[in-house]
Amino acid sequence: MAVSAGTIVLTEPGTPKPGLRSFPISCNQYSWITFYERAGKDWGKDLDASLEAFASSGIKAYEPAFNNPKEVWDLLPLLIRHGLEMPSVYVSSVLHRSGEAAKSISDVLAIAKVAKSAGTRIIATNPNPIQWGSGKNKSDEELTEQARNLDLLGAELKKQGMTLAYHMHDVEMRAAAREFHHMMLSTDPKHVSLCLDVHWAYRGSGNSQVALFDIVKLYGKRIIELHLRQSKDGIWQETFQEGDISYGRLAATLHALNVKPLLVLEQCLEKDSPITMNAVQAHQQDLAYCRSVFGSQYH
């Protein structure tokens, strides 16, 4: 029996209709975390109040990060209260070590099962590096193991009627982007799609639009989700706007490929980012600019 309120419909897991329906422009939790930290606040301390602010920006969909199924169950009533959809979720994984991969896959699938009941169709995962902040790259053997497990996870999610979207940061772009390309070339496109984090691809390749658009040329048909962030002179800005990356070109390129990914705003702050507005004001501008670039097909 379905229970509905706002824009979310909670149902028992079943077989969805083929394809992904059109979702509104979404926003990842991480950008809000960085704005709240700058203001001396904790995004997760009062999540009800935080999501009220999120909804007041006009953004209708939310991409949270989860560690376990309980966090999903705890969030669902708040999404309903604030009229927010959750078309995608972000889950970390450890897939390069066989001893940990089985548990990680099991954890992701458990989270996905609960999230699916709220309409989630995309699970984005960024397999953990050997150590965050280190310069150590995975061995060829570890990359082979990771690709095998990534494909396995994608195949299992497909059985649930969901899509796995491989996400990367700058780490995967090191050493001729060997980790990123191996994940794409060694997995079945039927099992693993791409969540292209546009700015990390740009920054990870030495602030190169050439490298970014080469990725789109190679794997554009596999892009199911975009993480959107902009910089000027290499520095993340407060709002998604004109800057280092030609998002107009990206929108036109994807349109020519007949690819309509889920758009997820993630305009985060860093040390030298401008300080001129609060989180709600910034995200209102993000939403307006995103619509102007990607067109009326997005709402």
Short mmCIF file of C-alpha atoms in Angstrom, two decimals:
data_model
loop_
_atom_site.label_atom_id
_atom_site.label_comp_id
_atom_site.label_asym_id
_atom_site.label_seq_id
_atom_site.Cartn_x
_atom_site.Cartn_y
_atom_site.Cartn_z
CA MET A 1 0.00 0.00 0.00
CA ALA A 2 1.40 3.39 -1.00
CA VAL A 3 1.66 6.30 1.41
CA SER A 4 2.09 9.67 -0.22
CA ALA A 5 2.59 13.27 0.84
CA GLY A 6 4.20 16.20 -0.87
CA THR A 7 6.13 14.94 -3.88
CA ILE A 8 7.28 11.58 -2.49
CA VAL A 9 5.43 8.33 -2.83
CA LEU A 10 6.54 5.54 -0.51
CA THR A 11 5.86 2.13 -1.96
CA GLU A 12 6.97 -1.41 -1.53
CA PRO A 13 9.94 -2.08 -3.83
CA GLY A 14 8.82 -3.40 -7.20
CA THR A 15 9.71 -3.27 -10.87
CA PRO A 16 9.62 0.31 -12.13
CA LYS A 17 8.65 1.33 -15.62
CA PRO A 18 11.60 1.38 -18.04
CA GLY A 19 13.67 4.55 -18.06
CA LEU A 20 13.94 7.50 -15.69
CA ARG A 21 11.16 10.06 -15.61
CA SER A 22 11.99 13.74 -15.74
CA PHE A 23 13.17 14.96 -12.35
CA PRO A 24 13.54 18.58 -11.26
CA ILE A 25 16.94 20.22 -10.80
CA SER A 26 18.49 18.77 -7.67
CA CYS A 27 21.15 19.86 -5.20
CA ASN A 28 23.69 17.85 -3.24
CA GLN A 29 23.90 18.29 0.52
CA TYR A 30 27.63 19.07 0.44
CA SER A 31 27.27 22.58 -0.95
CA TRP A 32 24.91 23.48 1.91
CA ILE A 33 27.32 21.96 4.42
CA THR A 34 30.09 24.30 3.22
CA PHE A 35 27.83 27.38 3.43
CA TYR A 36 26.69 26.43 6.92
CA GLU A 37 30.26 25.81 8.08
CA ARG A 38 31.26 29.26 6.85
CA ALA A 39 28.41 30.75 8.89
CA GLY A 40 29.49 28.79 11.98
CA LYS A 41 26.49 26.45 11.78
CA ASP A 42 26.07 22.68 11.54
CA TRP A 43 23.91 21.50 8.63
CA GLY A 44 22.98 18.22 10.28
CA LYS A 45 22.32 19.49 13.83
CA ASP A 46 18.70 20.43 13.05
CA LEU A 47 18.04 18.82 9.69
CA ASP A 48 14.37 19.79 9.74
CA ALA A 49 15.29 23.47 9.92
CA SER A 50 18.08 22.99 7.39
CA LEU A 51 15.74 21.39 4.86
CA GLU A 52 13.22 24.17 5.43
CA ALA A 53 15.93 26.60 4.31
CA PHE A 54 16.81 24.30 1.41
CA ALA A 55 13.19 24.22 0.21
CA SER A 56 12.89 28.01 0.51
CA SER A 57 15.55 28.34 -2.20
CA GLY A 58 13.08 26.93 -4.72
CA ILE A 59 15.08 23.75 -5.38
CA LYS A 60 12.71 20.79 -5.46
CA ALA A 61 15.07 17.80 -5.22
CA TYR A 62 17.78 16.81 -2.76
CA GLU A 63 20.78 14.49 -3.10
CA PRO A 64 21.93 13.36 0.36
CA ALA A 65 24.83 11.10 1.27
CA PHE A 66 24.07 7.99 3.31
CA ASN A 67 26.11 5.56 5.40
CA ASN A 68 23.33 3.13 6.37
CA PRO A 69 19.60 2.42 5.78
CA LYS A 70 18.54 4.00 9.09
CA GLU A 71 19.71 7.40 7.86
CA VAL A 72 17.40 6.98 4.86
CA TRP A 73 14.38 6.10 7.01
CA ASP A 74 15.11 9.06 9.30
CA LEU A 75 15.25 11.47 6.34
CA LEU A 76 12.11 10.38 4.50
CA PRO A 77 9.53 12.10 6.75
CA LEU A 78 11.49 15.37 6.47
CA LEU A 79 11.51 15.18 2.68
CA ILE A 80 7.76 14.68 2.70
CA ARG A 81 7.28 17.58 5.13
CA HIS A 82 9.22 19.97 2.91
CA GLY A 83 7.92 18.70 -0.44
CA LEU A 84 11.29 17.50 -1.70
CA GLU A 85 12.10 14.68 -4.09
CA MET A 86 15.14 12.42 -3.83
CA PRO A 87 15.88 11.13 -7.35
CA SER A 88 19.47 10.25 -6.48
CA VAL A 89 21.59 9.50 -3.44
CA TYR A 90 25.34 9.48 -2.89
CA VAL A 91 26.97 6.52 -1.14
CA SER A 92 30.69 5.92 -0.58
CA SER A 93 32.16 2.50 -1.24
CA VAL A 94 35.39 0.55 -0.87
CA LEU A 95 35.79 -1.63 -3.93
CA HIS A 96 39.53 -2.01 -4.56
CA ARG A 97 40.09 -4.56 -1.78
CA SER A 98 38.24 -7.85 -2.13
CA GLY A 99 37.96 -8.34 1.64
CA GLU A 100 36.01 -5.10 2.07
CA ALA A 101 34.19 -4.95 -1.24
CA ALA A 102 31.57 -7.61 -0.42
CA LYS A 103 30.45 -5.73 2.71
CA SER A 104 30.50 -2.42 0.89
CA ILE A 105 28.33 -3.77 -1.92
CA SER A 106 25.91 -5.23 0.62
CA ASP A 107 25.71 -1.88 2.44
CA VAL A 108 25.02 0.06 -0.76
CA LEU A 109 22.29 -2.37 -1.81
CA ALA A 110 20.61 -2.11 1.60
CA ILE A 111 20.58 1.70 1.34
CA ALA A 112 19.30 1.52 -2.23
CA LYS A 113 16.40 -0.75 -1.25
CA VAL A 114 15.05 1.81 1.22
CA ALA A 115 15.80 4.83 -0.99
CA LYS A 116 13.93 3.24 -3.90
CA SER A 117 10.72 3.32 -1.86
CA ALA A 118 10.98 7.13 -1.96
CA GLY A 119 11.41 7.31 -5.73
CA THR A 120 15.20 7.22 -5.89
CA ARG A 121 16.45 5.73 -9.15
CA ILE A 122 20.15 6.70 -9.24
CA ILE A 123 22.82 5.56 -6.79
CA ALA A 124 26.00 7.60 -7.21
CA THR A 125 29.16 6.13 -5.75
CA ASN A 126 32.76 7.29 -5.66
CA PRO A 127 34.95 4.33 -4.68
CA ASN A 128 37.24 5.47 -1.90
CA PRO A 129 40.92 6.15 -2.63
CA ILE A 130 43.60 4.32 -0.72
CA GLN A 131 43.70 7.29 1.66
CA TRP A 132 41.97 10.65 1.32
CA GLY A 133 44.52 13.44 0.95
CA SER A 134 47.41 11.18 0.05
CA GLY A 135 49.18 11.01 -3.30
CA LYS A 136 49.20 7.23 -3.40
CA ASN A 137 47.60 5.66 -6.44
CA LYS A 138 45.97 2.24 -6.60
CA SER A 139 47.93 -0.59 -8.18
CA ASP A 140 46.88 -2.22 -11.42
CA GLU A 141 45.64 -5.18 -9.41
CA GLU A 142 43.54 -2.92 -7.18
CA LEU A 143 42.05 -1.12 -10.19
CA THR A 144 41.14 -4.47 -11.76
CA GLU A 145 39.47 -5.58 -8.53
CA GLN A 146 37.63 -2.27 -8.19
CA ALA A 147 36.27 -2.36 -11.74
CA ARG A 148 35.04 -5.92 -11.26
CA ASN A 149 33.22 -4.96 -8.06
CA LEU A 150 31.83 -1.75 -9.54
CA ASP A 151 30.31 -3.73 -12.38
CA LEU A 152 28.93 -6.30 -9.94
CA LEU A 153 27.31 -3.56 -7.86
CA GLY A 154 25.80 -2.02 -10.97
CA ALA A 155 24.42 -5.36 -12.09
CA GLU A 156 22.79 -5.94 -8.68
CA LEU A 157 21.25 -2.46 -8.67
CA LYS A 158 19.90 -3.03 -12.15
CA LYS A 159 18.04 -6.07 -10.81
CA GLN A 160 16.34 -3.67 -8.37
CA GLY A 161 15.40 -1.36 -11.24
CA MET A 162 18.00 1.23 -10.25
CA THR A 163 21.03 2.73 -11.97
CA LEU A 164 24.58 2.94 -10.64
CA ALA A 165 26.35 6.20 -11.51
CA TYR A 166 30.14 6.17 -11.14
CA HIS A 167 31.40 9.44 -9.65
CA MET A 168 34.95 10.74 -9.45
CA HIS A 169 36.96 13.51 -7.83
CA ASP A 170 40.39 14.79 -8.86
CA VAL A 171 42.16 11.71 -7.43
CA GLU A 172 40.90 9.51 -10.25
CA MET A 173 42.27 11.94 -12.83
CA ARG A 174 45.89 11.46 -11.74
CA ALA A 175 48.45 9.50 -13.77
CA ALA A 176 46.78 9.95 -17.17
CA ALA A 177 43.37 9.46 -15.51
CA ARG A 178 44.13 5.74 -15.37
CA GLU A 179 41.66 5.02 -12.58
CA PHE A 180 38.81 6.94 -14.18
CA HIS A 181 39.30 5.49 -17.65
CA HIS A 182 39.72 1.94 -16.36
CA MET A 183 36.43 2.14 -14.48
CA MET A 184 34.68 3.31 -17.64
CA LEU A 185 36.37 0.91 -20.04
CA SER A 186 36.21 -2.18 -17.83
CA THR A 187 32.55 -1.99 -16.83
CA ASP A 188 29.45 -2.79 -18.82
CA PRO A 189 27.52 0.37 -19.83
CA LYS A 190 24.36 -1.60 -19.04
CA HIS A 191 25.54 -1.85 -15.43
CA VAL A 192 27.51 1.36 -14.82
CA SER A 193 26.54 4.86 -15.92
CA LEU A 194 28.47 8.06 -15.26
CA CYS A 195 27.85 10.82 -12.75
CA LEU A 196 30.16 13.41 -14.28
CA ASP A 197 31.42 15.79 -11.63
CA VAL A 198 32.22 18.51 -14.11
CA HIS A 199 34.56 20.67 -12.04
CA TRP A 200 36.51 17.79 -10.51
CA ALA A 201 37.13 16.48 -14.03
CA TYR A 202 38.27 19.99 -14.99
CA ARG A 203 40.43 20.61 -11.92
CA GLY A 204 41.80 17.07 -11.80
CA SER A 205 43.14 17.43 -15.33
CA GLY A 206 44.98 20.69 -14.58
CA ASN A 207 42.04 23.06 -15.17
CA SER A 208 41.56 21.76 -18.69
CA GLN A 209 38.37 22.11 -20.72
CA VAL A 210 40.09 20.09 -23.44
CA ALA A 211 40.27 17.10 -21.07
CA LEU A 212 36.72 17.71 -19.80
CA PHE A 213 35.18 17.71 -23.25
CA ASP A 214 37.27 14.73 -24.31
CA ILE A 215 35.58 12.84 -21.47
CA VAL A 216 32.19 13.94 -22.75
CA LYS A 217 33.16 12.87 -26.27
CA LEU A 218 34.30 9.45 -25.05
CA TYR A 219 31.57 8.69 -22.52
CA GLY A 220 28.79 11.18 -23.14
CA LYS A 221 26.16 8.54 -23.82
CA ARG A 222 26.80 7.06 -20.36
CA ILE A 223 26.22 10.33 -18.48
CA ILE A 224 23.08 9.99 -16.37
CA GLU A 225 23.88 12.72 -13.84
CA LEU A 226 25.93 15.92 -13.65
CA HIS A 227 27.38 17.54 -10.54
CA LEU A 228 27.53 21.26 -11.30
CA ARG A 229 30.10 23.69 -9.90
CA GLN A 230 31.83 26.75 -11.30
CA SER A 231 35.06 28.61 -10.66
CA LYS A 232 36.71 31.83 -11.79
CA ASP A 233 40.47 31.79 -12.17
CA GLY A 234 40.40 28.35 -10.56
CA ILE A 235 38.55 29.43 -7.38
CA TRP A 236 35.09 28.10 -6.56
CA GLN A 237 32.54 30.90 -6.63
CA GLU A 238 29.55 31.46 -4.34
CA THR A 239 27.12 30.85 -7.17
CA PHE A 240 26.80 28.78 -10.32
CA GLN A 241 27.49 31.40 -13.01
CA GLU A 242 29.69 32.27 -15.98
CA GLY A 243 33.27 31.28 -15.29
CA ASP A 244 36.10 28.95 -16.20
CA ILE A 245 33.92 26.15 -17.61
CA SER A 246 31.68 26.71 -20.61
CA TYR A 247 28.47 25.15 -19.34
CA GLY A 248 26.62 26.46 -22.38
CA ARG A 249 28.89 24.33 -24.55
CA LEU A 250 28.34 21.35 -22.26
CA ALA A 251 24.55 21.75 -22.45
CA ALA A 252 24.68 22.00 -26.24
CA THR A 253 26.97 18.97 -26.51
CA LEU A 254 24.69 16.80 -24.37
CA HIS A 255 21.63 18.01 -26.27
CA ALA A 256 23.30 16.97 -29.54
CA LEU A 257 23.90 13.53 -28.03
CA ASN A 258 20.24 13.38 -26.96
CA VAL A 259 21.40 12.93 -23.37
CA LYS A 260 19.31 14.47 -20.59
CA PRO A 261 21.05 13.80 -17.29
CA LEU A 262 19.81 14.59 -13.81
CA LEU A 263 21.26 18.01 -12.90
CA VAL A 264 22.64 18.24 -9.37
CA LEU A 265 23.90 21.59 -8.14
CA GLU A 266 27.00 21.37 -5.95
CA GLN A 267 28.37 24.90 -5.82
CA CYS A 268 30.64 24.46 -2.80
CA LEU A 269 32.86 26.94 -1.03
CA GLU A 270 36.60 26.80 -0.41
CA LYS A 271 39.14 28.99 1.36
CA ASP A 272 39.27 31.85 -1.17
CA SER A 273 35.64 31.79 -2.31
CA PRO A 274 33.87 35.20 -2.24
CA ILE A 275 31.72 36.09 0.78
CA THR A 276 28.72 38.16 -0.32
CA MET A 277 25.53 36.18 0.43
CA ASN A 278 23.98 33.41 2.49
CA ALA A 279 23.18 29.85 1.47
CA VAL A 280 19.56 30.46 0.43
CA GLN A 281 20.41 33.52 -1.68
CA ALA A 282 23.27 31.69 -3.38
CA HIS A 283 21.19 28.63 -4.21
CA GLN A 284 18.35 30.75 -5.58
CA GLN A 285 20.86 32.21 -8.02
CA ASP A 286 22.28 28.75 -8.76
CA LEU A 287 18.84 27.50 -9.73
CA ALA A 288 18.06 30.48 -11.97
CA TYR A 289 21.38 30.25 -13.82
CA CYS A 290 21.10 26.48 -14.21
CA ARG A 291 17.69 26.87 -15.86
CA SER A 292 19.03 29.58 -18.17
CA VAL A 293 21.91 27.34 -19.33
CA PHE A 294 20.18 23.98 -19.64
CA GLY A 295 16.81 25.26 -20.80
CA SER A 296 13.14 24.93 -20.09
CA GLN A 297 13.29 21.13 -20.28
CA TYR A 298 14.51 21.36 -16.68
CA HIS A 299 12.33 22.74 -13.90
#
